[in-house]
PDB file of C-alpha atoms and ligand atoms in Angstrom:
ATOM      1  CA  UNK A   1       0.000   0.000   0.000  1.00  0.00           C
ATOM      2  CA  UNK A   2       1.495   3.410  -0.916  1.00  0.00           C
ATOM      3  CA  UNK A   3       2.489   5.471   2.121  1.00  0.00           C
ATOM      4  CA  UNK A   4       1.321   9.033   2.637  1.00  0.00           C
ATOM      5  CA  UNK A   5       4.274  11.337   1.986  1.00  0.00           C
ATOM      6  CA  UNK A   6       4.968  15.006   2.646  1.00  0.00           C
ATOM      7  CA  UNK A   7       4.172  15.630  -1.047  1.00  0.00           C
ATOM      8  CA  UNK A   8       0.679  14.165  -0.546  1.00  0.00           C
ATOM      9  CA  UNK A   9       0.090  16.578   2.346  1.00  0.00           C
ATOM     10  CA  UNK A  10       1.264  19.557   0.265  1.00  0.00           C
ATOM     11  CA  UNK A  11      -1.002  18.393  -2.577  1.00  0.00           C
ATOM     12  CA  UNK A  12      -3.970  18.168  -0.211  1.00  0.00           C
ATOM     13  CA  UNK A  13      -3.414  21.785   0.818  1.00  0.00           C
ATOM     14  CA  UNK A  14      -3.137  22.975  -2.765  1.00  0.00           C
ATOM     15  CA  UNK A  15      -6.347  21.102  -3.666  1.00  0.00           C
ATOM     16  CA  UNK A  16      -8.225  22.365  -0.608  1.00  0.00           C
ATOM     17  CA  UNK A  17      -8.600  18.877   0.912  1.00  0.00           C
ATOM     18  CA  UNK A  18      -8.402  18.623   4.716  1.00  0.00           C
ATOM     19  CA  UNK A  19      -5.529  16.696   6.332  1.00  0.00           C
ATOM     20  CA  UNK A  20      -6.157  14.398   9.318  1.00  0.00           C
ATOM     21  CA  UNK A  21      -3.617  13.589  12.016  1.00  0.00           C
ATOM     22  CA  UNK A  22      -4.090  11.633  15.262  1.00  0.00           C
ATOM     23  CA  UNK A  23      -1.686  10.575  17.950  1.00  0.00           C
ATOM     24  CA  UNK A  24      -0.992   6.922  18.752  1.00  0.00           C
ATOM     25  CA  UNK A  25       1.617   5.401  21.013  1.00  0.00           C
ATOM     26  CA  UNK A  26       1.417   1.647  20.439  1.00  0.00           C
ATOM     27  CA  UNK A  27       0.599  -1.054  17.886  1.00  0.00           C
ATOM     28  CA  UNK A  28      -3.159  -1.630  18.410  1.00  0.00           C
ATOM     29  CA  UNK A  29      -4.100   2.063  18.460  1.00  0.00           C
ATOM     30  CA  UNK A  30      -1.839   2.847  15.483  1.00  0.00           C
ATOM     31  CA  UNK A  31      -3.396  -0.064  13.582  1.00  0.00           C
ATOM     32  CA  UNK A  32      -6.885   1.430  14.068  1.00  0.00           C
ATOM     33  CA  UNK A  33      -5.795   4.951  13.091  1.00  0.00           C
ATOM     34  CA  UNK A  34      -4.085   3.583   9.981  1.00  0.00           C
ATOM     35  CA  UNK A  35      -7.064   1.419   9.031  1.00  0.00           C
ATOM     36  CA  UNK A  36      -9.392   4.432   9.388  1.00  0.00           C
ATOM     37  CA  UNK A  37      -7.373   6.200   6.671  1.00  0.00           C
ATOM     38  CA  UNK A  38      -6.003   9.043   8.794  1.00  0.00           C
ATOM     39  CA  UNK A  39      -3.128  10.704   6.900  1.00  0.00           C
ATOM     40  CA  UNK A  40      -0.497  10.831   9.636  1.00  0.00           C
ATOM     41  CA  UNK A  41       0.127   9.359  13.074  1.00  0.00           C
ATOM     42  CA  UNK A  42       1.929  11.573  15.539  1.00  0.00           C
ATOM     43  CA  UNK A  43       3.752   9.723  18.301  1.00  0.00           C
ATOM     44  CA  UNK A  44       3.294  12.742  20.542  1.00  0.00           C
ATOM     45  CA  UNK A  45       5.217  13.463  23.704  1.00  0.00           C
ATOM     46  CA  UNK A  46       1.670  13.708  25.126  1.00  0.00           C
ATOM     47  CA  UNK A  47       2.296  10.017  25.822  1.00  0.00           C
ATOM     48  CA  UNK A  48       3.947  11.216  29.036  1.00  0.00           C
ATOM     49  CA  UNK A  49       0.512  12.339  30.251  1.00  0.00           C
ATOM     50  CA  UNK A  50      -1.964   9.964  28.619  1.00  0.00           C
ATOM     51  CA  UNK A  51       0.095   6.739  28.735  1.00  0.00           C
ATOM     52  CA  UNK A  52       2.711   7.228  31.451  1.00  0.00           C
ATOM     53  CA  UNK A  53       0.396   9.128  33.823  1.00  0.00           C
ATOM     54  CA  UNK A  54       2.853  11.986  34.357  1.00  0.00           C
ATOM     55  CA  UNK A  55       1.956  15.560  35.291  1.00  0.00           C
ATOM     56  CA  UNK A  56       3.217  17.134  32.020  1.00  0.00           C
ATOM     57  CA  UNK A  57       5.208  16.223  28.892  1.00  0.00           C
ATOM     58  CA  UNK A  58       8.635  17.236  30.195  1.00  0.00           C
ATOM     59  CA  UNK A  59       9.962  13.964  31.694  1.00  0.00           C
ATOM     60  CA  UNK A  60       9.514  11.598  28.714  1.00  0.00           C
ATOM     61  CA  UNK A  61      12.900  10.463  27.361  1.00  0.00           C
ATOM     62  CA  UNK A  62      14.310   9.957  23.860  1.00  0.00           C
ATOM     63  CA  UNK A  63      14.610   6.194  24.484  1.00  0.00           C
ATOM     64  CA  UNK A  64      10.933   5.999  25.489  1.00  0.00           C
ATOM     65  CA  UNK A  65       9.828   8.057  22.475  1.00  0.00           C
ATOM     66  CA  UNK A  66      11.843   5.903  20.072  1.00  0.00           C
ATOM     67  CA  UNK A  67      10.471   2.714  21.678  1.00  0.00           C
ATOM     68  CA  UNK A  68       6.853   3.855  21.222  1.00  0.00           C
ATOM     69  CA  UNK A  69       7.554   5.135  17.702  1.00  0.00           C
ATOM     70  CA  UNK A  70       8.846   1.704  16.667  1.00  0.00           C
ATOM     71  CA  UNK A  71       5.561   0.061  17.785  1.00  0.00           C
ATOM     72  CA  UNK A  72       3.539   2.608  15.816  1.00  0.00           C
ATOM     73  CA  UNK A  73       5.727   2.324  12.709  1.00  0.00           C
ATOM     74  CA  UNK A  74       5.211  -1.459  12.730  1.00  0.00           C
ATOM     75  CA  UNK A  75       1.447  -0.931  12.544  1.00  0.00           C
ATOM     76  CA  UNK A  76       1.267   1.850   9.976  1.00  0.00           C
ATOM     77  CA  UNK A  77       0.827   0.486   6.465  1.00  0.00           C
ATOM     78  CA  UNK A  78      -0.381   3.741   4.881  1.00  0.00           C
ATOM     79  CA  UNK A  79      -0.177   6.606   7.361  1.00  0.00           C
ATOM     80  CA  UNK A  80       2.906   8.766   7.669  1.00  0.00           C
ATOM     81  CA  UNK A  81       4.548   8.351  11.100  1.00  0.00           C
ATOM     82  CA  UNK A  82       5.868  11.440  12.863  1.00  0.00           C
ATOM     83  CA  UNK A  83       8.038  11.199  15.996  1.00  0.00           C
ATOM     84  CA  UNK A  84       7.718  14.041  18.493  1.00  0.00           C
ATOM     85  CA  UNK A  85      11.079  15.317  19.746  1.00  0.00           C
ATOM     86  CA  UNK A  86      10.926  15.378  23.570  1.00  0.00           C
ATOM     87  CA  UNK A  87      12.085  18.137  25.915  1.00  0.00           C
ATOM     88  CA  UNK A  88      15.898  18.527  25.901  1.00  0.00           C
ATOM     89  CA  UNK A  89      16.394  16.352  22.811  1.00  0.00           C
ATOM     90  CA  UNK A  90      16.937  19.438  20.598  1.00  0.00           C
ATOM     91  CA  UNK A  91      17.070  22.531  22.839  1.00  0.00           C
ATOM     92  CA  UNK A  92      20.748  21.951  23.700  1.00  0.00           C
ATOM     93  CA  UNK A  93      22.386  22.203  20.255  1.00  0.00           C
ATOM     94  CA  UNK A  94      21.983  21.786  16.502  1.00  0.00           C
ATOM     95  CA  UNK A  95      24.063  18.589  16.728  1.00  0.00           C
ATOM     96  CA  UNK A  96      21.783  17.086  19.395  1.00  0.00           C
ATOM     97  CA  UNK A  97      18.745  18.023  17.316  1.00  0.00           C
ATOM     98  CA  UNK A  98      20.034  16.265  14.186  1.00  0.00           C
ATOM     99  CA  UNK A  99      21.333  13.223  16.093  1.00  0.00           C
ATOM    100  CA  UNK A 100      18.088  12.709  18.006  1.00  0.00           C
ATOM    101  CA  UNK A 101      15.905  13.350  14.963  1.00  0.00           C
ATOM    102  CA  UNK A 102      18.005  10.722  13.188  1.00  0.00           C
ATOM    103  CA  UNK A 103      17.212   8.203  15.958  1.00  0.00           C
ATOM    104  CA  UNK A 104      13.476   8.565  15.272  1.00  0.00           C
ATOM    105  CA  UNK A 105      14.074   7.672  11.614  1.00  0.00           C
ATOM    106  CA  UNK A 106      16.799   5.030  12.039  1.00  0.00           C
ATOM    107  CA  UNK A 107      15.657   3.238  15.209  1.00  0.00           C
ATOM    108  CA  UNK A 108      11.979   4.222  15.417  1.00  0.00           C
ATOM    109  CA  UNK A 109      11.050   3.821  11.758  1.00  0.00           C
ATOM    110  CA  UNK A 110       9.420   7.291  11.630  1.00  0.00           C
ATOM    111  CA  UNK A 111       9.134   9.221   8.369  1.00  0.00           C
ATOM    112  CA  UNK A 112       9.397  12.678   9.961  1.00  0.00           C
ATOM    113  CA  UNK A 113       9.817  14.440  13.298  1.00  0.00           C
ATOM    114  CA  UNK A 114       7.990  17.264  15.067  1.00  0.00           C
ATOM    115  CA  UNK A 115       9.714  20.015  17.049  1.00  0.00           C
ATOM    116  CA  UNK A 116       8.177  22.717  19.260  1.00  0.00           C
ATOM    117  CA  UNK A 117       9.225  26.356  19.009  1.00  0.00           C
ATOM    118  CA  UNK A 118       9.297  29.429  16.800  1.00  0.00           C
ATOM    119  CA  UNK A 119      12.104  31.314  15.060  1.00  0.00           C
ATOM    120  CA  UNK A 120      14.533  30.246  17.801  1.00  0.00           C
ATOM    121  CA  UNK A 121      14.484  26.639  16.504  1.00  0.00           C
ATOM    122  CA  UNK A 122      14.725  27.571  12.801  1.00  0.00           C
ATOM    123  CA  UNK A 123      18.464  26.786  12.629  1.00  0.00           C
ATOM    124  CA  UNK A 124      17.761  23.292  14.011  1.00  0.00           C
ATOM    125  CA  UNK A 125      14.895  22.743  11.573  1.00  0.00           C
ATOM    126  CA  UNK A 126      17.153  23.727   8.669  1.00  0.00           C
ATOM    127  CA  UNK A 127      19.916  21.360   9.857  1.00  0.00           C
ATOM    128  CA  UNK A 128      17.511  18.423  10.190  1.00  0.00           C
ATOM    129  CA  UNK A 129      16.019  19.108   6.758  1.00  0.00           C
ATOM    130  CA  UNK A 130      19.574  19.285   5.353  1.00  0.00           C
ATOM    131  CA  UNK A 131      20.089  15.801   6.820  1.00  0.00           C
ATOM    132  CA  UNK A 132      17.008  14.684   4.799  1.00  0.00           C
ATOM    133  CA  UNK A 133      14.742  14.479   7.840  1.00  0.00           C
ATOM    134  CA  UNK A 134      11.303  16.044   7.181  1.00  0.00           C
ATOM    135  CA  UNK A 135      10.287  18.355  10.025  1.00  0.00           C
ATOM    136  CA  UNK A 136       6.851  19.394  11.265  1.00  0.00           C
ATOM    137  CA  UNK A 137       7.012  22.598  13.319  1.00  0.00           C
ATOM    138  CA  UNK A 138       4.735  23.438  16.285  1.00  0.00           C
ATOM    139  CA  UNK A 139       3.898  26.958  17.473  1.00  0.00           C
ATOM    140  CA  UNK A 140       1.317  28.660  19.704  1.00  0.00           C
ATOM    141  CA  UNK A 141       0.798  26.711  22.902  1.00  0.00           C
ATOM    142  CA  UNK A 142       3.955  24.600  23.082  1.00  0.00           C
ATOM    143  CA  UNK A 143       3.541  22.318  26.124  1.00  0.00           C
ATOM    144  CA  UNK A 144       7.298  21.905  26.643  1.00  0.00           C
ATOM    145  CA  UNK A 145       7.366  25.632  27.520  1.00  0.00           C
ATOM    146  CA  UNK A 146       4.684  25.231  30.218  1.00  0.00           C
ATOM    147  CA  UNK A 147       6.861  26.798  32.925  1.00  0.00           C
ATOM    148  CA  UNK A 148       7.658  29.868  30.784  1.00  0.00           C
ATOM    149  CA  UNK A 149       4.026  30.204  29.651  1.00  0.00           C
ATOM    150  CA  UNK A 150       2.694  29.756  33.194  1.00  0.00           C
ATOM    151  CA  UNK A 151       0.268  26.966  32.266  1.00  0.00           C
ATOM    152  CA  UNK A 152      -1.672  25.645  29.283  1.00  0.00           C
ATOM    153  CA  UNK A 153      -3.044  28.972  28.032  1.00  0.00           C
ATOM    154  CA  UNK A 154      -4.340  30.261  24.702  1.00  0.00           C
ATOM    155  CA  UNK A 155      -1.502  32.064  22.886  1.00  0.00           C
ATOM    156  CA  UNK A 156      -1.423  34.898  20.329  1.00  0.00           C
ATOM    157  CA  UNK A 157      -3.936  37.177  22.002  1.00  0.00           C
ATOM    158  CA  UNK A 158      -2.008  40.463  22.000  1.00  0.00           C
ATOM    159  CA  UNK A 159      -1.000  42.337  18.833  1.00  0.00           C
ATOM    160  CA  UNK A 160       2.679  41.672  19.599  1.00  0.00           C
ATOM    161  CA  UNK A 161       2.084  37.943  20.177  1.00  0.00           C
ATOM    162  CA  UNK A 162       0.107  37.740  16.907  1.00  0.00           C
ATOM    163  CA  UNK A 163       2.898  39.461  15.003  1.00  0.00           C
ATOM    164  CA  UNK A 164       5.487  37.114  16.550  1.00  0.00           C
ATOM    165  CA  UNK A 165       3.502  33.968  15.656  1.00  0.00           C
ATOM    166  CA  UNK A 166       3.061  35.118  12.052  1.00  0.00           C
ATOM    167  CA  UNK A 167       6.787  35.811  11.849  1.00  0.00           C
ATOM    168  CA  UNK A 168       7.620  32.423  13.441  1.00  0.00           C
ATOM    169  CA  UNK A 169       5.419  30.588  10.914  1.00  0.00           C
ATOM    170  CA  UNK A 170       7.108  32.399   8.017  1.00  0.00           C
ATOM    171  CA  UNK A 171      10.624  31.707   9.322  1.00  0.00           C
ATOM    172  CA  UNK A 172       9.881  28.016   9.987  1.00  0.00           C
ATOM    173  CA  UNK A 173       8.505  27.570   6.467  1.00  0.00           C
ATOM    174  CA  UNK A 174      11.623  29.229   5.098  1.00  0.00           C
ATOM    175  CA  UNK A 175      13.789  26.907   7.236  1.00  0.00           C
ATOM    176  CA  UNK A 176      12.221  23.968   5.398  1.00  0.00           C
ATOM    177  CA  UNK A 177       9.443  22.681   7.694  1.00  0.00           C
ATOM    178  CA  UNK A 178       6.906  20.679   5.654  1.00  0.00           C
ATOM    179  CA  UNK A 179       3.995  21.577   7.944  1.00  0.00           C
ATOM    180  CA  UNK A 180       3.199  23.546  11.119  1.00  0.00           C
ATOM    181  CA  UNK A 181       1.019  22.589  14.078  1.00  0.00           C
ATOM    182  CA  UNK A 182      -0.900  25.602  15.408  1.00  0.00           C
ATOM    183  CA  UNK A 183      -1.981  24.914  18.987  1.00  0.00           C
ATOM    184  CA  UNK A 184      -4.472  26.959  21.019  1.00  0.00           C
ATOM    185  CA  UNK A 185      -4.465  30.239  19.123  1.00  0.00           C
ATOM    186  CA  UNK A 186      -7.413  32.417  18.021  1.00  0.00           C
ATOM    187  CA  UNK A 187      -9.099  31.067  14.883  1.00  0.00           C
ATOM    188  CA  UNK A 188      -8.735  34.319  12.916  1.00  0.00           C
ATOM    189  CA  UNK A 189      -4.985  34.315  13.496  1.00  0.00           C
ATOM    190  CA  UNK A 190      -4.793  30.636  12.433  1.00  0.00           C
ATOM    191  CA  UNK A 191      -6.755  31.517   9.276  1.00  0.00           C
ATOM    192  CA  UNK A 192      -4.361  34.339   8.438  1.00  0.00           C
ATOM    193  CA  UNK A 193      -1.282  32.133   8.975  1.00  0.00           C
ATOM    194  CA  UNK A 194      -2.868  29.309   6.938  1.00  0.00           C
ATOM    195  CA  UNK A 195      -3.611  31.651   4.020  1.00  0.00           C
ATOM    196  CA  UNK A 196      -0.098  33.114   4.060  1.00  0.00           C
ATOM    197  CA  UNK A 197       1.834  29.828   4.075  1.00  0.00           C
ATOM    198  CA  UNK A 198       2.384  27.407   1.204  1.00  0.00           C
ATOM    199  CA  UNK A 199       2.920  24.513   3.651  1.00  0.00           C
ATOM    200  CA  UNK A 200      -0.084  23.006   5.481  1.00  0.00           C
ATOM    201  CA  UNK A 201      -1.127  24.125   8.959  1.00  0.00           C
ATOM    202  CA  UNK A 202      -2.472  21.455  11.303  1.00  0.00           C
ATOM    203  CA  UNK A 203      -4.679  22.893  14.018  1.00  0.00           C
ATOM    204  CA  UNK A 204      -5.429  21.799  17.547  1.00  0.00           C
ATOM    205  CA  UNK A 205      -7.552  24.417  19.243  1.00  0.00           C
ATOM    206  CA  UNK A 206      -6.931  26.759  16.318  1.00  0.00           C
ATOM    207  CA  UNK A 207     -10.345  26.710  14.654  1.00  0.00           C
ATOM    208  CA  UNK A 208     -11.721  25.309  11.402  1.00  0.00           C
ATOM    209  CA  UNK A 209      -9.641  27.252   8.870  1.00  0.00           C
ATOM    210  CA  UNK A 210      -6.401  25.259   9.240  1.00  0.00           C
ATOM    211  CA  UNK A 211      -5.436  22.863   6.442  1.00  0.00           C
ATOM    212  CA  UNK A 212      -5.838  19.916   8.801  1.00  0.00           C
ATOM    213  CA  UNK A 213      -6.623  18.918  12.366  1.00  0.00           C
ATOM    214  CA  UNK A 214      -4.851  16.849  15.009  1.00  0.00           C
ATOM    215  CA  UNK A 215      -6.176  15.450  18.290  1.00  0.00           C
ATOM    216  CA  UNK A 216      -4.734  13.297  21.049  1.00  0.00           C
ATOM    217  CA  UNK A 217      -6.438   9.928  20.534  1.00  0.00           C
ATOM    218  CA  UNK A 218      -7.046   9.373  24.254  1.00  0.00           C
ATOM    219  CA  UNK A 219      -9.042  12.645  24.311  1.00  0.00           C
ATOM    220  CA  UNK A 220     -11.126  11.700  21.255  1.00  0.00           C
ATOM    221  CA  UNK A 221     -11.904   8.231  22.670  1.00  0.00           C
ATOM    222  CA  UNK A 222     -12.662   9.364  26.225  1.00  0.00           C
ATOM    223  CA  UNK A 223      -9.646   7.653  27.772  1.00  0.00           C
ATOM    224  CA  UNK A 224      -8.063  10.695  29.464  1.00  0.00           C
ATOM    225  CA  UNK A 225     -10.033  12.249  32.270  1.00  0.00           C
ATOM    226  CA  UNK A 226      -7.656  14.502  34.200  1.00  0.00           C
ATOM    227  CA  UNK A 227      -8.767  17.521  32.172  1.00  0.00           C
ATOM    228  CA  UNK A 228     -10.573  18.027  28.862  1.00  0.00           C
ATOM    229  CA  UNK A 229      -9.464  21.132  26.934  1.00  0.00           C
ATOM    230  CA  UNK A 230     -12.204  23.229  25.268  1.00  0.00           C
ATOM    231  CA  UNK A 231     -10.903  22.246  21.812  1.00  0.00           C
ATOM    232  CA  UNK A 232     -11.370  18.502  22.377  1.00  0.00           C
ATOM    233  CA  UNK A 233     -14.366  16.658  20.979  1.00  0.00           C
ATOM    234  CA  UNK A 234     -15.005  13.315  22.704  1.00  0.00           C
ATOM    235  CA  UNK A 235     -16.414  11.077  19.983  1.00  0.00           C
ATOM    236  CA  UNK A 236     -16.988   8.130  22.330  1.00  0.00           C
ATOM    237  CA  UNK A 237     -16.569   7.282  26.011  1.00  0.00           C
ATOM    238  CA  UNK A 238     -14.421   4.172  25.671  1.00  0.00           C
ATOM    239  CA  UNK A 239     -13.550   4.176  29.359  1.00  0.00           C
ATOM    240  CA  UNK A 240     -17.206   3.532  30.204  1.00  0.00           C
ATOM    241  CA  UNK A 241     -17.398   0.694  27.652  1.00  0.00           C
ATOM    242  CA  UNK A 242     -14.166  -0.888  28.894  1.00  0.00           C
ATOM    243  CA  UNK A 243     -15.227  -0.594  32.543  1.00  0.00           C
ATOM    244  CA  UNK A 244     -18.502  -2.339  31.752  1.00  0.00           C
ATOM    245  CA  UNK A 245     -16.643  -5.257  30.139  1.00  0.00           C
ATOM    246  CA  UNK A 246     -14.111  -5.543  32.970  1.00  0.00           C
ATOM    247  CA  UNK A 247     -16.846  -5.488  35.628  1.00  0.00           C
ATOM    248  CA  UNK A 248     -18.784  -8.153  33.709  1.00  0.00           C
ATOM    249  CA  UNK A 249     -15.690 -10.409  33.588  1.00  0.00           C
ATOM    250  CA  UNK A 250     -15.200  -9.938  37.341  1.00  0.00           C
ATOM    251  CA  UNK A 251     -18.743 -10.869  38.280  1.00  0.00           C
ATOM    252  CA  UNK A 252     -18.915 -13.808  35.826  1.00  0.00           C
ATOM    253  CA  UNK A 253     -15.730 -15.324  37.301  1.00  0.00           C
ATOM    254  CA  UNK A 254     -16.855 -14.673  40.875  1.00  0.00           C
ATOM    255  CA  UNK A 255     -20.295 -16.202  40.178  1.00  0.00           C
ATOM    256  CA  UNK A 256     -18.895 -19.210  38.267  1.00  0.00           C
ATOM    257  CA  UNK A 257     -20.439 -18.122  34.927  1.00  0.00           C
ATOM    258  CA  UNK A 258     -17.072 -17.911  33.109  1.00  0.00           C
ATOM    259  CA  UNK A 259     -15.441 -19.988  31.737  1.00  0.00           C
ATOM    260  CA  UNK A 260     -18.139 -22.317  30.402  1.00  0.00           C
ATOM    261  CA  UNK A 261     -17.549 -25.491  28.338  1.00  0.00           C
ATOM    262  CA  UNK A 262     -17.395 -23.258  25.265  1.00  0.00           C
ATOM    263  CA  UNK A 263     -14.108 -21.770  26.510  1.00  0.00           C
ATOM    264  CA  UNK A 264     -12.670 -25.047  27.871  1.00  0.00           C
ATOM    265  CA  UNK A 265     -10.740 -28.013  26.358  1.00  0.00           C
ATOM    266  CA  UNK A 266     -11.869 -31.654  26.485  1.00  0.00           C
TER     267      UNK A 266
HETATM  268  O1  KIV B   1       2.318  15.640  21.901  1.00  0.00           O
HETATM  269  C1  KIV B   1       1.305  15.765  21.202  1.00  0.00           C
HETATM  270  O2  KIV B   1       0.403  14.925  21.189  1.00  0.00           O
HETATM  271  C2  KIV B   1       1.198  16.971  20.390  1.00  0.00           C
HETATM  272  C3  KIV B   1      -0.105  17.249  19.726  1.00  0.00           C
HETATM  273  C4  KIV B   1      -1.090  17.706  20.719  1.00  0.00           C
HETATM  274  C5  KIV B   1       0.039  18.203  18.595  1.00  0.00           C
HETATM  275  O3  KIV B   1       2.134  17.701  20.297  1.00  0.00           O
END
């Protein structure tokens, strides 16, 4: 089956077709996302929160990200797989950025990486692209900067912040990013950035005018309860369904109703 490539995503933008991206962190979830025909699977550092149960995304390591990426890559027959560069895997130097991005491709089997930050990471984006590693940028609310931002807050509300985000998007495109995630910014600003760029914008909490949308799969499926951001749509409450099944197993075993002959050997 032909894989989705960065050229397909650029083509979708030029033809006005929406791009879909979802996160996944292991084989069974990636298999479902791939089978559903979603264009790209992001192995997000959000795994720290939704899989590892940590407070924020900062502690997840390169080794853990590469490990999860390899499970996802094994499942993806069509979707493009994007590895999310964790905190301190690229902030330290251009060399670290290229080396760690290379690990996602070489060890994790990813087709691209994602990096948070504006103009200040442009040099790193350019170096990774020069090493033939496609890079998705990520601006607006960048969760790795939670301590600087003072929490998970909507960005780009002042005139100066709007100007800076527009400039960041332009510089990142020029540095060679193939796409930009716009997280938690006003929808009019996202529209303006989307119309200015030739590369696709992928929104999360950035309104309907982006070229595509991304969500954390645990949010969409109702598997993460700690908080639900305004921009999340819960399409199903899988936790409820799973709980029902687990409780049923428990009572059937306790009451001697499982296993029956049907599930036993003679
Ligand atoms: O880590 C992640 O899942 C992300 C998406 C929310 C864009 O960065």
